[in-house]
Short mmCIF file of C-alpha atoms in Angstrom, two decimals:
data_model
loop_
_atom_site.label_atom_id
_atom_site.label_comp_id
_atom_site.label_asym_id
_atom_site.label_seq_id
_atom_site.Cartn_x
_atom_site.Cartn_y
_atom_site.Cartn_z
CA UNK A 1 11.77 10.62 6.30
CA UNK A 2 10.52 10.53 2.93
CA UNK A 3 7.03 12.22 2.28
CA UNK A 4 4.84 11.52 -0.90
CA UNK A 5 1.82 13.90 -2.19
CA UNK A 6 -0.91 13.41 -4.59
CA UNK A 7 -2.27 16.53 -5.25
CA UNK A 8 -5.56 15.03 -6.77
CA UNK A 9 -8.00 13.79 -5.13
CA UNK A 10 -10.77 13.09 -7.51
CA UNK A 11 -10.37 12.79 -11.37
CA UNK A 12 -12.97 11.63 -14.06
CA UNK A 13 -11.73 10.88 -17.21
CA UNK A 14 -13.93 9.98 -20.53
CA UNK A 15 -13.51 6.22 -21.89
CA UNK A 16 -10.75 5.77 -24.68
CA UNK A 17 -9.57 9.29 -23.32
CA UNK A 18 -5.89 10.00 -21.49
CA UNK A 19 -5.20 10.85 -18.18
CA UNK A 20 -2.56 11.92 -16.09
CA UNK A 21 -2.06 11.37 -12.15
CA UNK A 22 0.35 13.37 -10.24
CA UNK A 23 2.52 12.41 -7.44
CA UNK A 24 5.81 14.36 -5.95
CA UNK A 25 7.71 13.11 -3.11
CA UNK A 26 10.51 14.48 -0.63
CA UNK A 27 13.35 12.06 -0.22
CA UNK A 28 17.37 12.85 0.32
CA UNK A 29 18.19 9.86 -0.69
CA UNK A 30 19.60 9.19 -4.24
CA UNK A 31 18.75 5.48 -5.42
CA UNK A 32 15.33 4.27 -4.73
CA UNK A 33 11.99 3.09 -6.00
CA UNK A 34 8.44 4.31 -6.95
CA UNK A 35 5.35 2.66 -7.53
CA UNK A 36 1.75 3.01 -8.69
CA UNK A 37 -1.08 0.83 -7.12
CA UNK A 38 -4.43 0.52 -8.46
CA UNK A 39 -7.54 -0.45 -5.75
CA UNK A 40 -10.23 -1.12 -7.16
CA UNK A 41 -13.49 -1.15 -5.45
CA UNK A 42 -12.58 -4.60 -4.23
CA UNK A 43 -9.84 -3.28 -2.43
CA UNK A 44 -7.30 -5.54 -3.60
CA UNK A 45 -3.86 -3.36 -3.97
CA UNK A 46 -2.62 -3.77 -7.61
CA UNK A 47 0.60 -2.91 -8.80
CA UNK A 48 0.98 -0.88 -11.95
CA UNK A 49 4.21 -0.02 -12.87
CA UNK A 50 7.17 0.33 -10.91
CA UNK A 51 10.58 2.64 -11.34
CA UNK A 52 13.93 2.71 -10.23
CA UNK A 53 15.05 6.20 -9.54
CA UNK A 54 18.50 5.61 -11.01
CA UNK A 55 17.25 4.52 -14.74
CA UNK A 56 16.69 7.66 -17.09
CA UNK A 57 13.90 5.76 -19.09
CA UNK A 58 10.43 5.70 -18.28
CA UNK A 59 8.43 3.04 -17.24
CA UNK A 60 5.67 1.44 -19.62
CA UNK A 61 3.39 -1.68 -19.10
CA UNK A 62 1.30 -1.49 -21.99
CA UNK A 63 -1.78 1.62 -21.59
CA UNK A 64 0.45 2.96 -18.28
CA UNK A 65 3.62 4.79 -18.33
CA UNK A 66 5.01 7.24 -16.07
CA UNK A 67 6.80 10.44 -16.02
CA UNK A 68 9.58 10.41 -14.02
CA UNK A 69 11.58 14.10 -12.91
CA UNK A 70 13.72 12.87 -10.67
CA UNK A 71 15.28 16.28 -10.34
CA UNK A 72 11.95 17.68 -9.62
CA UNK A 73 10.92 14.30 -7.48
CA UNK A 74 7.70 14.51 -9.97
CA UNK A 75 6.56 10.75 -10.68
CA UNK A 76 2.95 11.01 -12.89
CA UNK A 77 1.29 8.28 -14.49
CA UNK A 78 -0.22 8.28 -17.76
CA UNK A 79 -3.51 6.30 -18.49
CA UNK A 80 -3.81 5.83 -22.09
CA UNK A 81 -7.09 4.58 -23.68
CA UNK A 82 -8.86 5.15 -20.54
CA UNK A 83 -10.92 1.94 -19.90
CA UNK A 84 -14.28 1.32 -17.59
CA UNK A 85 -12.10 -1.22 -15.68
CA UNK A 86 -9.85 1.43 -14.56
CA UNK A 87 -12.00 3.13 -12.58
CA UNK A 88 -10.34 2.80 -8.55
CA UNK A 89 -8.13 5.25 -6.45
CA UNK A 90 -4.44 5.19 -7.63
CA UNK A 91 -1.65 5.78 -4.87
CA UNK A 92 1.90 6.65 -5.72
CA UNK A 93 4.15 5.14 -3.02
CA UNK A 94 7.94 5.45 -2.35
CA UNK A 95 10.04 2.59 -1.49
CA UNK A 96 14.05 2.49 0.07
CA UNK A 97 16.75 1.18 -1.55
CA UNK A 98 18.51 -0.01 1.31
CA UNK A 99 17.41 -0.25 5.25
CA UNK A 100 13.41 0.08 6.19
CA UNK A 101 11.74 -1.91 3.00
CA UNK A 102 7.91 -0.56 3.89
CA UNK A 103 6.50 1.74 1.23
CA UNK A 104 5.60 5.20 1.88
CA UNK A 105 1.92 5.98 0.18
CA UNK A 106 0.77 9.02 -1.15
CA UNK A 107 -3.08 9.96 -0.14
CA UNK A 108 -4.46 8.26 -3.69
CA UNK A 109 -6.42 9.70 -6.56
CA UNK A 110 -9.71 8.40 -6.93
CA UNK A 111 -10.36 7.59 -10.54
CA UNK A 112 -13.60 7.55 -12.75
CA UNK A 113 -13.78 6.26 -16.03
CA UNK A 114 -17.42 7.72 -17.80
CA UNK A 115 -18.69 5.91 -20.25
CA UNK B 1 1.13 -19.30 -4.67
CA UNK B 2 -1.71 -18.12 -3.80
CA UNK B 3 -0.77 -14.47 -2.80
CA UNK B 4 -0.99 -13.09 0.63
CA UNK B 5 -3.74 -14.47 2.75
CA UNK B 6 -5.55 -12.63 5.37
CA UNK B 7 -8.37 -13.68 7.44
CA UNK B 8 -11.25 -12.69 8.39
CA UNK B 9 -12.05 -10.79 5.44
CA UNK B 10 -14.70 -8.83 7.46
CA UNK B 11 -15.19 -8.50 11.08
CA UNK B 12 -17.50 -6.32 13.23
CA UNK B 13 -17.12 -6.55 16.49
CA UNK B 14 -18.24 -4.96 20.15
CA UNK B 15 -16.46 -2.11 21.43
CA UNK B 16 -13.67 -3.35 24.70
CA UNK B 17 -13.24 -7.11 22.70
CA UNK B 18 -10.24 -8.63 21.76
CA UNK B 19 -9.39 -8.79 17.56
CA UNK B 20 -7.17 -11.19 15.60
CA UNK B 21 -6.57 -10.17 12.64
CA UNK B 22 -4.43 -12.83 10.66
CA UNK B 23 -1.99 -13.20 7.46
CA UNK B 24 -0.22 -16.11 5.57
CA UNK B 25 2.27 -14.56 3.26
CA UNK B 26 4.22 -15.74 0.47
CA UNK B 27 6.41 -18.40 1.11
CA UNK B 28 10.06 -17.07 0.91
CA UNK B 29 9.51 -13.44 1.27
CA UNK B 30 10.92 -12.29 4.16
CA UNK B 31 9.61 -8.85 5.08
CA UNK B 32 6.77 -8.47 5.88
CA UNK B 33 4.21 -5.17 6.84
CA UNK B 34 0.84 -4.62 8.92
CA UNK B 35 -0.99 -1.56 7.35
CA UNK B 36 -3.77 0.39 8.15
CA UNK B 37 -6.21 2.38 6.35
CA UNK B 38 -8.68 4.80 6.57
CA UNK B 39 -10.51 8.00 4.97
CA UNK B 40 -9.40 10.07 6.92
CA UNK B 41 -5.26 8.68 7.25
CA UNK B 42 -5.09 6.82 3.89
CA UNK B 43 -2.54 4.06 3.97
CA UNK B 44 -0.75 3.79 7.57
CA UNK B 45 2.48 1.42 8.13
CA UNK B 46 1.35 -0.05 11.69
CA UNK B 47 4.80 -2.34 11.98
CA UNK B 48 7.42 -3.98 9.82
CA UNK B 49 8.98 -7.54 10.43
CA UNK B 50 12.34 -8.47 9.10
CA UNK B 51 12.92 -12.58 9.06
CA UNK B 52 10.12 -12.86 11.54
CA UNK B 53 11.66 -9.88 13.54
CA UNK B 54 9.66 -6.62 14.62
CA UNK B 55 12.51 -4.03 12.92
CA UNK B 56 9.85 -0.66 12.96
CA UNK B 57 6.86 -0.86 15.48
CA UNK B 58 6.68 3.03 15.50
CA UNK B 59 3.27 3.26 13.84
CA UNK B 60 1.41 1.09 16.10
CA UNK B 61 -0.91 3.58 17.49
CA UNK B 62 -1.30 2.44 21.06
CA UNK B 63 -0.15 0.15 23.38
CA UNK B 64 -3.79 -1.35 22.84
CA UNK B 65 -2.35 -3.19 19.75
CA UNK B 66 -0.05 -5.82 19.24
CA UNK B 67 1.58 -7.87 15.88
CA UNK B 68 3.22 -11.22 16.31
CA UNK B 69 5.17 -13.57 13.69
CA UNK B 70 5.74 -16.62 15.42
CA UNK B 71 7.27 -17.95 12.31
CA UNK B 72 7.77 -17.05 8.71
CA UNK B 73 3.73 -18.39 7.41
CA UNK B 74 1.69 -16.41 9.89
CA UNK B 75 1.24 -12.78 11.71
CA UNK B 76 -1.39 -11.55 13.40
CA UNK B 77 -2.26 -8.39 14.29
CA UNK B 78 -4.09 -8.13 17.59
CA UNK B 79 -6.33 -5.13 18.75
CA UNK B 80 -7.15 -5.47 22.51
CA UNK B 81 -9.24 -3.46 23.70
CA UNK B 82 -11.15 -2.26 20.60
CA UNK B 83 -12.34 1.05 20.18
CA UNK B 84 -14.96 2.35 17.29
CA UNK B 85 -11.92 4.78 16.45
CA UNK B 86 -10.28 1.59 15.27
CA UNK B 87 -12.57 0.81 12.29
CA UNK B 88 -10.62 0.72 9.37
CA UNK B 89 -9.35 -1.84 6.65
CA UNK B 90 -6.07 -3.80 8.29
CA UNK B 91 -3.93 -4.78 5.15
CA UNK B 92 -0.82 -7.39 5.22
CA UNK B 93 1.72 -7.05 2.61
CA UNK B 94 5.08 -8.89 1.62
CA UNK B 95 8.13 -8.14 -0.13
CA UNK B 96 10.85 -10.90 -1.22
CA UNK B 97 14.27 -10.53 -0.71
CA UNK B 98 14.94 -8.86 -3.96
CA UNK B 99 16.54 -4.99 -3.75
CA UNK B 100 13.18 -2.84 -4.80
CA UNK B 101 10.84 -5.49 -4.48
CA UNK B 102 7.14 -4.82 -4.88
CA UNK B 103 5.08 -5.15 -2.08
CA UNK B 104 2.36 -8.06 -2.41
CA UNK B 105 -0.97 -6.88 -0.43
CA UNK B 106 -3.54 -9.28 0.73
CA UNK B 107 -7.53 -8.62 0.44
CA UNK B 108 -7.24 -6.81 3.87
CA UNK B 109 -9.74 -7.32 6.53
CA UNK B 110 -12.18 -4.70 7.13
CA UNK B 111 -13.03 -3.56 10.67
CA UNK B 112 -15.91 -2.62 11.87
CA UNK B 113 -15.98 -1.98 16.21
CA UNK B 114 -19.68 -0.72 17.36
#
């Protein structure tokens, strides 16, 4: 079974500022997928960015990109410019290549962007 | 498309009554997941369907709760008895048939059992 942890809970951030979310997962499995999903106080999941484990590059879409260690199953994600509108909980979430398709979610991050 | 549907989008209800809780997904993708979740749990998989077919019911919590998908536009999720301990937001989502597909969420119905 295949475990993912997000180690923080809470993180404020100034506006225009970076900040970095971190998420590590367990998995024995070698080709598979990670996500980041924004919720925003309206609850609506939103996906981020998304990564397959067996490309070497890092995912970018835009003010988000990720750092992906696969050897150390690290998966962060980098919020650049750090906008009022980003202010939700994040949650990392681990997804099979092959067999059960449901994602496994990490606990979330709860964001806040100070003006 | 519009996205995954769920209905109601709010709910309170008495504690022992009977709750629907319904989704439309996407039309053409064919997995589709019930999720719960709370403060305390964060984001629970409740059941995965396959092509209509229940493939992982492990998370359901209690015998108290069933899912249907009758065909490939609609699931519900039914809670019967409900319990206050069942309070929580009740998410659909839906993947398409692609290898590493996202997972498409609905606005998820929150539950509220007094």
């Amino acid at each position: 079974a295949q475990t993912v942890t997000q180690s923080q809970p809470e993180m404020s951030v100034q506006e225009a500022e970076t900040v970095t979310l971190s998420c590590t997962y367990d998995t024995s499995e070698n080709n598979y997928y990670l996500f980041w999903y924004k919720q925003p106080p309206s609850r609506q999941m939103i996906l981020v960015i998304r990564q397959e484990a067996y490309k070497q590059q890092n995912a970018t879409e835009n003010r988000f990109s990720v750092n992906f260690q696969k050897a150390a199953k690290s998966f962060s994600l980098k919020i650049s410019d750090s906008q009022l509108g980003d202010t939700a909980m994040y949650f990392c979430a681990f997804g099979r290549q092959t067999g059960r398709r449901a994602l496994t979610f990490g606990s979330g991050t709860r964001l806040q962007v100070q003006p | 498309d519009a996205g995954v549907i769920q209905s109601p989008r709010h709910e309170v209800t008495e504690m022992g009554q009977e709750v629907t809780l319904r989704c439309k997904p996407i039309s053409g993708h064919n997995s589709l997941f019930w999720y719960r979740q709370t403060m305390m749990r964060g984001l629970e998989l409740l059941i995965y369907f396959n092509n209509n077919v229940p493939i992982d019911d492990s998370g359901m919590p209690e015998d108290r709760f069933s899912a249907k998908m009758p065909n490939a536009s609609f699931s519900t999720l039914k809670i019967q008895p409900s319990e206050p301990r069942d309070s929580a937001v009740y998410f659909c989502a839906n993947t398409g048939r692609g290898v590493g597909a996202e997972a498409f969420f609905g606005q998820g119905t929150r539950l509220t059992v007094v």
